[in-house]
């Protein structure tokens, strides 16, 4: 069986080493685990403390090879996507381009097995467009990582970003909406991060997606492809409440109409949650994902198998939807290109 894991994390060591040289916040610091820890703001706990294995793409893929399936992956910036918007604008632009070049290297190293989306700093709209076009036209990346906030600013629907959404829609790129740890971490502090990791990240995705709806971004961009993480957060479960309360001249249709236009990965350590996401969105709008290496890939696969889907729907979610929604294409090998 061939599987495309659309929620996969690999961290390019070269980018973290570069950023570890800066002394101001946000900060990246080598840790005792052979990887790096990330602090977004002074006085807060680190938002990540990643071990060396997260920076080893070859090792990660070798682990996935043990699943007895062919597993291809789509790599995104995850929580780190907000870091580029917290840096001074020009520094954020240069760091994002460096990240995107490393992602392009991964695609070239594993053509047809690894795809990657671009990091784009959103503090300055002109720079966001510059980085976006570079990532697509020069580097050949296949999508964009959309952080749940712009630094500590939750307004990803800001009017000034309309040209950015225009361009993403024009290029037919998927937007991977992922939590950033910049908004709810303080509110849910303590207990070893248990509250934030369990509730905060889910709520950040839910709030960010809701802003795209109530502001009219989804209405003005009918072809925008937003891919939510973690089974769509709280949106499917609270869709009726949103239809009742979310009414805006910029949002002429019920909130649930726009929610169901979005896509979501199936990342959830809960069979009933996965099942409800499939029932709510429909199998055509679900992408398989594991959040690896944050979550055990074998466990994710075992839980998904318990949903009891038809072979047709399993194929859609495992493989066909990703190819269609994310515009994944088989690579043109250099030797074949020369022969042509």
mmCIF file of C-alpha atoms in Angstrom:
data_model
loop_
_atom_site.group_PDB
_atom_site.id
_atom_site.type_symbol
_atom_site.label_atom_id
_atom_site.label_comp_id
_atom_site.label_asym_id
_atom_site.label_seq_id
_atom_site.Cartn_x
_atom_site.Cartn_y
_atom_site.Cartn_z
ATOM 1 C CA UNK A 1 0.000 0.000 0.000
ATOM 2 C CA UNK A 2 1.241 3.473 -0.841
ATOM 3 C CA UNK A 3 0.618 6.215 1.709
ATOM 4 C CA UNK A 4 1.247 9.962 1.628
ATOM 5 C CA UNK A 5 1.749 11.382 5.114
ATOM 6 C CA UNK A 6 0.738 15.031 4.767
ATOM 7 C CA UNK A 7 1.633 16.019 8.353
ATOM 8 C CA UNK A 8 5.346 15.250 8.676
ATOM 9 C CA UNK A 9 8.073 17.268 10.364
ATOM 10 C CA UNK A 10 11.745 17.456 9.501
ATOM 11 C CA UNK A 11 13.844 20.339 10.786
ATOM 12 C CA UNK A 12 16.825 21.498 8.701
ATOM 13 C CA UNK A 13 19.812 21.708 11.041
ATOM 14 C CA UNK A 14 21.557 24.380 8.969
ATOM 15 C CA UNK A 15 18.715 26.858 9.564
ATOM 16 C CA UNK A 16 18.718 26.263 13.320
ATOM 17 C CA UNK A 17 22.487 26.588 13.511
ATOM 18 C CA UNK A 18 22.273 29.893 11.668
ATOM 19 C CA UNK A 19 19.550 31.224 13.949
ATOM 20 C CA UNK A 20 21.328 30.023 17.111
ATOM 21 C CA UNK A 21 23.911 32.766 16.542
ATOM 22 C CA UNK A 22 21.404 35.514 17.364
ATOM 23 C CA UNK A 23 21.105 36.556 21.021
ATOM 24 C CA UNK A 24 17.762 38.365 20.937
ATOM 25 C CA UNK A 25 14.317 36.801 21.173
ATOM 26 C CA UNK A 26 13.012 34.842 19.424
ATOM 27 C CA UNK A 27 15.912 32.515 20.138
ATOM 28 C CA UNK A 28 17.209 29.130 19.054
ATOM 29 C CA UNK A 29 19.594 27.380 21.449
ATOM 30 C CA UNK A 30 21.386 24.019 21.120
ATOM 31 C CA UNK A 31 20.089 21.594 23.734
ATOM 32 C CA UNK A 32 21.389 18.584 25.630
ATOM 33 C CA UNK A 33 19.490 16.236 23.287
ATOM 34 C CA UNK A 34 21.660 17.043 20.284
ATOM 35 C CA UNK A 35 18.964 19.245 18.785
ATOM 36 C CA UNK A 36 17.647 22.737 19.493
ATOM 37 C CA UNK A 37 15.210 24.496 21.790
ATOM 38 C CA UNK A 38 13.131 27.472 20.647
ATOM 39 C CA UNK A 39 12.002 30.446 22.719
ATOM 40 C CA UNK A 40 9.580 32.885 21.107
ATOM 41 C CA UNK A 41 9.520 35.427 23.947
ATOM 42 C CA UNK A 42 11.569 36.264 27.036
ATOM 43 C CA UNK A 43 10.224 34.806 30.285
ATOM 44 C CA UNK A 44 8.275 31.987 28.621
ATOM 45 C CA UNK A 45 8.967 28.263 28.467
ATOM 46 C CA UNK A 46 10.521 26.996 25.214
ATOM 47 C CA UNK A 47 7.940 26.195 22.575
ATOM 48 C CA UNK A 48 9.965 23.202 21.421
ATOM 49 C CA UNK A 49 12.867 21.133 22.688
ATOM 50 C CA UNK A 50 13.573 18.882 19.735
ATOM 51 C CA UNK A 51 16.104 16.042 19.878
ATOM 52 C CA UNK A 52 18.687 15.231 17.213
ATOM 53 C CA UNK A 53 16.391 12.728 15.487
ATOM 54 C CA UNK A 54 14.086 15.539 14.315
ATOM 55 C CA UNK A 55 16.982 16.932 12.240
ATOM 56 C CA UNK A 56 17.840 13.613 10.562
ATOM 57 C CA UNK A 57 15.706 13.218 7.444
ATOM 58 C CA UNK A 58 17.362 9.961 6.385
ATOM 59 C CA UNK A 59 16.744 8.449 9.819
ATOM 60 C CA UNK A 60 13.110 9.579 9.887
ATOM 61 C CA UNK A 61 12.401 7.985 6.521
ATOM 62 C CA UNK A 62 14.146 4.784 7.605
ATOM 63 C CA UNK A 63 11.749 4.626 10.549
ATOM 64 C CA UNK A 64 8.763 4.988 8.233
ATOM 65 C CA UNK A 65 10.169 2.198 6.036
ATOM 66 C CA UNK A 66 9.520 -0.211 8.929
ATOM 67 C CA UNK A 67 5.752 0.207 8.501
ATOM 68 C CA UNK A 68 5.754 -2.276 5.571
ATOM 69 C CA UNK A 69 4.147 0.329 3.317
ATOM 70 C CA UNK A 70 5.600 2.823 0.885
ATOM 71 C CA UNK A 71 5.246 6.063 2.824
ATOM 72 C CA UNK A 72 5.845 9.386 1.077
ATOM 73 C CA UNK A 73 5.784 12.610 3.106
ATOM 74 C CA UNK A 74 4.800 16.268 2.900
ATOM 75 C CA UNK A 75 7.023 18.359 5.150
ATOM 76 C CA UNK A 76 6.009 21.706 6.645
ATOM 77 C CA UNK A 77 7.389 24.190 9.148
ATOM 78 C CA UNK A 78 4.830 23.333 11.825
ATOM 79 C CA UNK A 79 5.006 25.464 14.970
ATOM 80 C CA UNK A 80 8.261 27.022 13.736
ATOM 81 C CA UNK A 81 6.442 28.839 10.929
ATOM 82 C CA UNK A 82 5.670 31.760 13.281
ATOM 83 C CA UNK A 83 9.377 32.295 14.028
ATOM 84 C CA UNK A 84 9.969 33.996 10.678
ATOM 85 C CA UNK A 85 7.254 36.570 11.419
ATOM 86 C CA UNK A 86 8.744 37.375 14.824
ATOM 87 C CA UNK A 87 12.114 38.281 13.376
ATOM 88 C CA UNK A 88 12.804 41.778 12.007
ATOM 89 C CA UNK A 89 11.308 41.818 8.484
ATOM 90 C CA UNK A 90 14.476 41.517 6.412
ATOM 91 C CA UNK A 91 15.982 38.935 8.742
ATOM 92 C CA UNK A 92 12.718 36.969 8.630
ATOM 93 C CA UNK A 93 12.763 37.070 4.839
ATOM 94 C CA UNK A 94 16.346 35.799 4.619
ATOM 95 C CA UNK A 95 15.766 33.060 7.208
ATOM 96 C CA UNK A 96 12.605 31.894 5.432
ATOM 97 C CA UNK A 97 14.427 31.716 2.108
ATOM 98 C CA UNK A 98 17.146 29.645 3.785
ATOM 99 C CA UNK A 99 14.500 27.301 5.226
ATOM 100 C CA UNK A 100 12.858 26.976 1.812
ATOM 101 C CA UNK A 101 16.174 26.185 0.159
ATOM 102 C CA UNK A 102 16.678 23.356 2.658
ATOM 103 C CA UNK A 103 13.178 22.063 1.883
ATOM 104 C CA UNK A 104 13.980 22.147 -1.825
ATOM 105 C CA UNK A 105 17.163 20.178 -1.080
ATOM 106 C CA UNK A 106 15.033 17.509 0.625
ATOM 107 C CA UNK A 107 12.738 17.305 -2.402
ATOM 108 C CA UNK A 108 15.750 16.899 -4.681
ATOM 109 C CA UNK A 109 17.309 14.262 -2.424
ATOM 110 C CA UNK A 110 14.134 12.164 -2.402
ATOM 111 C CA UNK A 111 12.294 13.028 -5.637
ATOM 112 C CA UNK A 112 8.738 11.732 -5.572
ATOM 113 C CA UNK A 113 8.972 10.704 -1.941
ATOM 114 C CA UNK A 114 9.452 14.021 -0.125
ATOM 115 C CA UNK A 115 7.466 17.145 -0.904
ATOM 116 C CA UNK A 116 7.687 20.352 1.094
ATOM 117 C CA UNK A 117 5.791 23.565 1.670
ATOM 118 C CA UNK A 118 7.325 26.992 2.073
ATOM 119 C CA UNK A 119 7.807 29.128 5.153
ATOM 120 C CA UNK A 120 6.697 32.709 4.492
ATOM 121 C CA UNK A 121 7.104 35.648 6.908
ATOM 122 C CA UNK A 122 3.865 37.615 7.101
ATOM 123 C CA UNK A 123 5.015 40.789 8.901
ATOM 124 C CA UNK A 124 5.564 42.639 5.624
ATOM 125 C CA UNK A 125 3.186 41.805 2.767
ATOM 126 C CA UNK A 126 5.589 42.737 -0.034
ATOM 127 C CA UNK A 127 8.273 40.499 1.464
ATOM 128 C CA UNK A 128 5.733 37.700 1.914
ATOM 129 C CA UNK A 129 4.984 37.845 -1.803
ATOM 130 C CA UNK A 130 8.685 37.950 -2.637
ATOM 131 C CA UNK A 131 9.407 34.833 -0.565
ATOM 132 C CA UNK A 132 6.308 33.055 -1.875
ATOM 133 C CA UNK A 133 7.191 33.569 -5.526
ATOM 134 C CA UNK A 134 10.796 32.539 -4.902
ATOM 135 C CA UNK A 135 9.700 29.360 -3.150
ATOM 136 C CA UNK A 136 7.423 28.337 -5.994
ATOM 137 C CA UNK A 137 9.209 29.601 -9.101
ATOM 138 C CA UNK A 138 12.864 29.079 -8.159
ATOM 139 C CA UNK A 139 12.689 26.265 -5.629
ATOM 140 C CA UNK A 140 9.649 24.295 -6.760
ATOM 141 C CA UNK A 141 7.944 23.951 -3.382
ATOM 142 C CA UNK A 142 4.364 22.724 -3.472
ATOM 143 C CA UNK A 143 2.517 24.684 -0.797
ATOM 144 C CA UNK A 144 2.692 27.286 1.952
ATOM 145 C CA UNK A 145 2.825 26.923 5.728
ATOM 146 C CA UNK A 146 0.272 29.323 7.217
ATOM 147 C CA UNK A 147 0.965 30.036 10.905
ATOM 148 C CA UNK A 148 -1.990 30.521 13.219
ATOM 149 C CA UNK A 149 -0.685 33.981 14.069
ATOM 150 C CA UNK A 150 1.731 36.640 12.855
ATOM 151 C CA UNK A 151 4.085 36.580 15.777
ATOM 152 C CA UNK A 152 1.781 37.306 18.724
ATOM 153 C CA UNK A 153 -0.806 38.951 16.460
ATOM 154 C CA UNK A 154 -3.722 36.579 15.766
ATOM 155 C CA UNK A 155 -5.025 38.553 12.784
ATOM 156 C CA UNK A 156 -3.977 36.344 9.888
ATOM 157 C CA UNK A 157 -6.999 37.801 8.075
ATOM 158 C CA UNK A 158 -5.511 41.336 8.143
ATOM 159 C CA UNK A 159 -6.662 43.415 5.181
ATOM 160 C CA UNK A 160 -3.071 44.141 4.158
ATOM 161 C CA UNK A 161 -2.584 40.396 3.495
ATOM 162 C CA UNK A 162 -5.254 40.291 0.786
ATOM 163 C CA UNK A 163 -2.600 40.334 -2.001
ATOM 164 C CA UNK A 164 -0.937 37.338 -0.332
ATOM 165 C CA UNK A 165 -4.154 35.302 -0.395
ATOM 166 C CA UNK A 166 -4.804 36.496 -3.945
ATOM 167 C CA UNK A 167 -1.431 35.140 -5.030
ATOM 168 C CA UNK A 168 -1.778 31.821 -3.175
ATOM 169 C CA UNK A 169 -5.170 31.275 -4.828
ATOM 170 C CA UNK A 170 -3.798 32.262 -8.255
ATOM 171 C CA UNK A 171 -0.972 29.742 -7.915
ATOM 172 C CA UNK A 172 -3.402 27.041 -6.674
ATOM 173 C CA UNK A 173 -1.237 26.336 -3.643
ATOM 174 C CA UNK A 174 -2.466 24.590 -0.498
ATOM 175 C CA UNK A 175 -2.191 26.557 2.748
ATOM 176 C CA UNK A 176 -1.229 24.314 5.671
ATOM 177 C CA UNK A 177 -2.731 25.947 8.773
ATOM 178 C CA UNK A 178 -0.744 24.824 11.825
ATOM 179 C CA UNK A 179 -0.637 26.107 15.419
ATOM 180 C CA UNK A 180 2.378 28.192 16.427
ATOM 181 C CA UNK A 181 2.410 28.174 20.276
ATOM 182 C CA UNK A 182 2.478 31.984 20.220
ATOM 183 C CA UNK A 183 -1.081 32.653 21.422
ATOM 184 C CA UNK A 184 -2.384 30.241 24.046
ATOM 185 C CA UNK A 185 0.825 29.012 25.682
ATOM 186 C CA UNK A 186 0.735 31.556 28.534
ATOM 187 C CA UNK A 187 -2.985 31.129 29.156
ATOM 188 C CA UNK A 188 -2.515 27.373 29.473
ATOM 189 C CA UNK A 189 0.895 27.401 31.167
ATOM 190 C CA UNK A 190 1.987 24.858 33.752
ATOM 191 C CA UNK A 191 1.485 21.125 34.179
ATOM 192 C CA UNK A 192 4.417 20.332 31.924
ATOM 193 C CA UNK A 193 2.671 21.874 28.927
ATOM 194 C CA UNK A 194 -0.141 19.293 29.068
ATOM 195 C CA UNK A 195 -2.979 21.820 28.827
ATOM 196 C CA UNK A 196 -1.416 23.748 25.978
ATOM 197 C CA UNK A 197 -0.499 20.679 23.948
ATOM 198 C CA UNK A 198 -3.926 19.110 24.475
ATOM 199 C CA UNK A 199 -6.176 22.164 24.116
ATOM 200 C CA UNK A 200 -4.159 25.246 23.148
ATOM 201 C CA UNK A 201 -2.875 24.034 19.815
ATOM 202 C CA UNK A 202 -6.299 22.747 18.787
ATOM 203 C CA UNK A 203 -7.919 26.051 19.746
ATOM 204 C CA UNK A 204 -5.334 28.099 17.864
ATOM 205 C CA UNK A 205 -6.106 26.277 14.626
ATOM 206 C CA UNK A 206 -9.835 26.669 15.288
ATOM 207 C CA UNK A 207 -9.584 30.421 15.957
ATOM 208 C CA UNK A 208 -7.324 31.064 12.953
ATOM 209 C CA UNK A 209 -9.617 29.187 10.585
ATOM 210 C CA UNK A 210 -12.637 30.998 12.025
ATOM 211 C CA UNK A 211 -10.971 34.352 11.313
ATOM 212 C CA UNK A 212 -10.548 33.362 7.672
ATOM 213 C CA UNK A 213 -14.275 32.651 7.572
ATOM 214 C CA UNK A 214 -15.852 35.582 9.441
ATOM 215 C CA UNK A 215 -13.553 38.137 7.771
ATOM 216 C CA UNK A 216 -14.656 37.068 4.303
ATOM 217 C CA UNK A 217 -11.264 35.724 3.202
ATOM 218 C CA UNK A 218 -12.867 32.381 2.306
ATOM 219 C CA UNK A 219 -15.781 34.143 0.555
ATOM 220 C CA UNK A 220 -13.494 36.380 -1.528
ATOM 221 C CA UNK A 221 -11.254 33.445 -2.427
ATOM 222 C CA UNK A 222 -13.541 30.581 -3.424
ATOM 223 C CA UNK A 223 -10.645 28.498 -4.732
ATOM 224 C CA UNK A 224 -8.394 28.915 -1.694
ATOM 225 C CA UNK A 225 -7.315 25.498 -0.409
ATOM 226 C CA UNK A 226 -6.900 25.620 3.369
ATOM 227 C CA UNK A 227 -5.640 22.404 4.979
ATOM 228 C CA UNK A 228 -6.327 22.326 8.718
ATOM 229 C CA UNK A 229 -4.229 20.277 11.114
ATOM 230 C CA UNK A 230 -5.503 17.908 13.819
ATOM 231 C CA UNK A 231 -8.903 16.922 12.301
ATOM 232 C CA UNK A 232 -9.931 20.557 11.961
ATOM 233 C CA UNK A 233 -9.540 21.416 15.623
ATOM 234 C CA UNK A 234 -12.875 22.170 17.289
ATOM 235 C CA UNK A 235 -14.615 23.345 14.112
ATOM 236 C CA UNK A 236 -16.584 20.193 13.190
ATOM 237 C CA UNK A 237 -17.796 19.726 16.755
ATOM 238 C CA UNK A 238 -18.830 23.386 17.161
ATOM 239 C CA UNK A 239 -20.060 24.049 13.611
ATOM 240 C CA UNK A 240 -23.698 24.425 14.699
ATOM 241 C CA UNK A 241 -22.762 26.991 17.329
ATOM 242 C CA UNK A 242 -20.728 28.876 14.734
ATOM 243 C CA UNK A 243 -23.666 28.897 12.309
ATOM 244 C CA UNK A 244 -25.809 30.427 15.054
ATOM 245 C CA UNK A 245 -23.349 33.074 16.248
ATOM 246 C CA UNK A 246 -21.015 33.911 13.376
ATOM 247 C CA UNK A 247 -22.899 36.306 11.128
ATOM 248 C CA UNK A 248 -21.138 38.990 9.132
ATOM 249 C CA UNK A 249 -21.801 40.983 5.937
ATOM 250 C CA UNK A 250 -18.424 39.652 4.779
ATOM 251 C CA UNK A 251 -19.603 36.079 5.347
ATOM 252 C CA UNK A 252 -22.904 35.682 3.482
ATOM 253 C CA UNK A 253 -23.139 31.911 3.931
ATOM 254 C CA UNK A 254 -23.268 29.853 7.150
ATOM 255 C CA UNK A 255 -19.877 29.211 8.732
ATOM 256 C CA UNK A 256 -20.245 25.482 8.146
ATOM 257 C CA UNK A 257 -20.365 26.087 4.386
ATOM 258 C CA UNK A 258 -16.831 27.473 4.494
ATOM 259 C CA UNK A 259 -15.603 24.895 7.010
ATOM 260 C CA UNK A 260 -16.629 22.092 4.681
ATOM 261 C CA UNK A 261 -14.755 23.781 1.852
ATOM 262 C CA UNK A 262 -11.572 23.342 3.851
ATOM 263 C CA UNK A 263 -9.541 20.165 4.120
ATOM 264 C CA UNK A 264 -8.074 18.516 7.185
ATOM 265 C CA UNK A 265 -5.509 15.934 8.065
ATOM 266 C CA UNK A 266 -6.602 12.974 10.177
ATOM 267 C CA UNK A 267 -4.127 13.516 13.046
ATOM 268 C CA UNK A 268 -5.912 12.504 16.249
ATOM 269 C CA UNK A 269 -5.040 9.885 18.900
ATOM 270 C CA UNK A 270 -8.745 9.080 19.087
ATOM 271 C CA UNK A 271 -10.637 6.736 16.760
ATOM 272 C CA UNK A 272 -14.002 8.416 17.377
ATOM 273 C CA UNK A 273 -12.484 11.816 16.595
ATOM 274 C CA UNK A 274 -11.075 10.516 13.311
ATOM 275 C CA UNK A 275 -14.396 8.920 12.423
ATOM 276 C CA UNK A 276 -16.345 12.121 13.109
ATOM 277 C CA UNK A 277 -13.930 14.157 10.975
ATOM 278 C CA UNK A 278 -14.507 11.802 8.025
ATOM 279 C CA UNK A 279 -18.270 11.930 8.543
ATOM 280 C CA UNK A 280 -18.317 15.729 8.806
ATOM 281 C CA UNK A 281 -15.940 16.723 6.002
ATOM 282 C CA UNK A 282 -16.477 13.732 3.745
ATOM 283 C CA UNK A 283 -13.738 11.359 2.632
ATOM 284 C CA UNK A 284 -12.817 13.607 -0.314
ATOM 285 C CA UNK A 285 -11.648 16.350 2.095
ATOM 286 C CA UNK A 286 -9.511 14.217 4.435
ATOM 287 C CA UNK A 287 -5.728 13.815 4.085
ATOM 288 C CA UNK A 288 -3.781 11.163 5.936
ATOM 289 C CA UNK A 289 -1.222 12.473 8.428
ATOM 290 C CA UNK A 290 0.617 11.312 11.527
ATOM 291 C CA UNK A 291 2.411 14.397 12.925
ATOM 292 C CA UNK A 292 5.563 12.235 12.830
ATOM 293 C CA UNK A 293 7.915 12.283 14.725
ATOM 294 C CA UNK A 294 5.740 14.067 17.274
ATOM 295 C CA UNK A 295 3.527 10.987 17.289
ATOM 296 C CA UNK A 296 4.311 7.329 16.625
ATOM 297 C CA UNK A 297 3.556 6.537 12.985
ATOM 298 C CA UNK A 298 2.709 2.884 13.650
ATOM 299 C CA UNK A 299 0.200 3.867 16.355
ATOM 300 C CA UNK A 300 -1.404 6.439 14.067
ATOM 301 C CA UNK A 301 -1.806 3.840 11.341
ATOM 302 C CA UNK A 302 -3.252 1.255 13.736
ATOM 303 C CA UNK A 303 -5.865 3.704 15.036
ATOM 304 C CA UNK A 304 -6.832 4.781 11.527
ATOM 305 C CA UNK A 305 -7.383 1.148 10.586
ATOM 306 C CA UNK A 306 -10.003 0.912 13.346
ATOM 307 C CA UNK A 307 -12.328 3.434 11.685
ATOM 308 C CA UNK A 308 -13.628 0.753 9.345
ATOM 309 C CA UNK A 309 -13.641 2.677 6.074
ATOM 310 C CA UNK A 310 -14.268 1.182 2.655
ATOM 311 C CA UNK A 311 -11.284 0.364 0.452
ATOM 312 C CA UNK A 312 -12.263 3.266 -1.826
ATOM 313 C CA UNK A 313 -12.275 5.805 1.004
ATOM 314 C CA UNK A 314 -9.050 4.436 2.476
ATOM 315 C CA UNK A 315 -7.331 4.896 -0.891
ATOM 316 C CA UNK A 316 -8.623 8.459 -1.128
ATOM 317 C CA UNK A 317 -7.394 9.380 2.341
ATOM 318 C CA UNK A 318 -4.119 7.478 2.181
ATOM 319 C CA UNK A 319 -3.063 8.633 -1.277
ATOM 320 C CA UNK A 320 -5.443 9.962 -3.945
ATOM 321 C CA UNK A 321 -6.660 13.067 -2.093
ATOM 322 C CA UNK A 322 -3.124 14.274 -1.424
ATOM 323 C CA UNK A 323 -2.173 13.883 -5.058
ATOM 324 C CA UNK A 324 -5.284 15.800 -6.144
ATOM 325 C CA UNK A 325 -5.599 18.508 -3.496
ATOM 326 C CA UNK A 326 -1.889 19.245 -3.097
ATOM 327 C CA UNK A 327 -1.112 18.992 -6.838
ATOM 328 C CA UNK A 328 1.616 16.427 -6.229
ATOM 329 C CA UNK A 329 3.269 15.362 -9.449
ATOM 330 C CA UNK A 330 5.832 12.720 -10.220
ATOM 331 C CA UNK A 331 9.238 14.345 -10.672
ATOM 332 C CA UNK A 332 10.909 14.660 -14.034
ATOM 333 C CA UNK A 333 14.245 12.919 -13.510
ATOM 334 C CA UNK A 334 17.222 14.812 -14.832
ATOM 335 C CA UNK A 335 18.387 11.951 -17.013
ATOM 336 C CA UNK A 336 14.936 11.680 -18.614
ATOM 337 C CA UNK A 337 14.790 15.418 -19.165
ATOM 338 C CA UNK A 338 18.152 15.364 -20.960
ATOM 339 C CA UNK A 339 17.078 12.420 -23.091
ATOM 340 C CA UNK A 340 13.931 14.315 -24.166
#
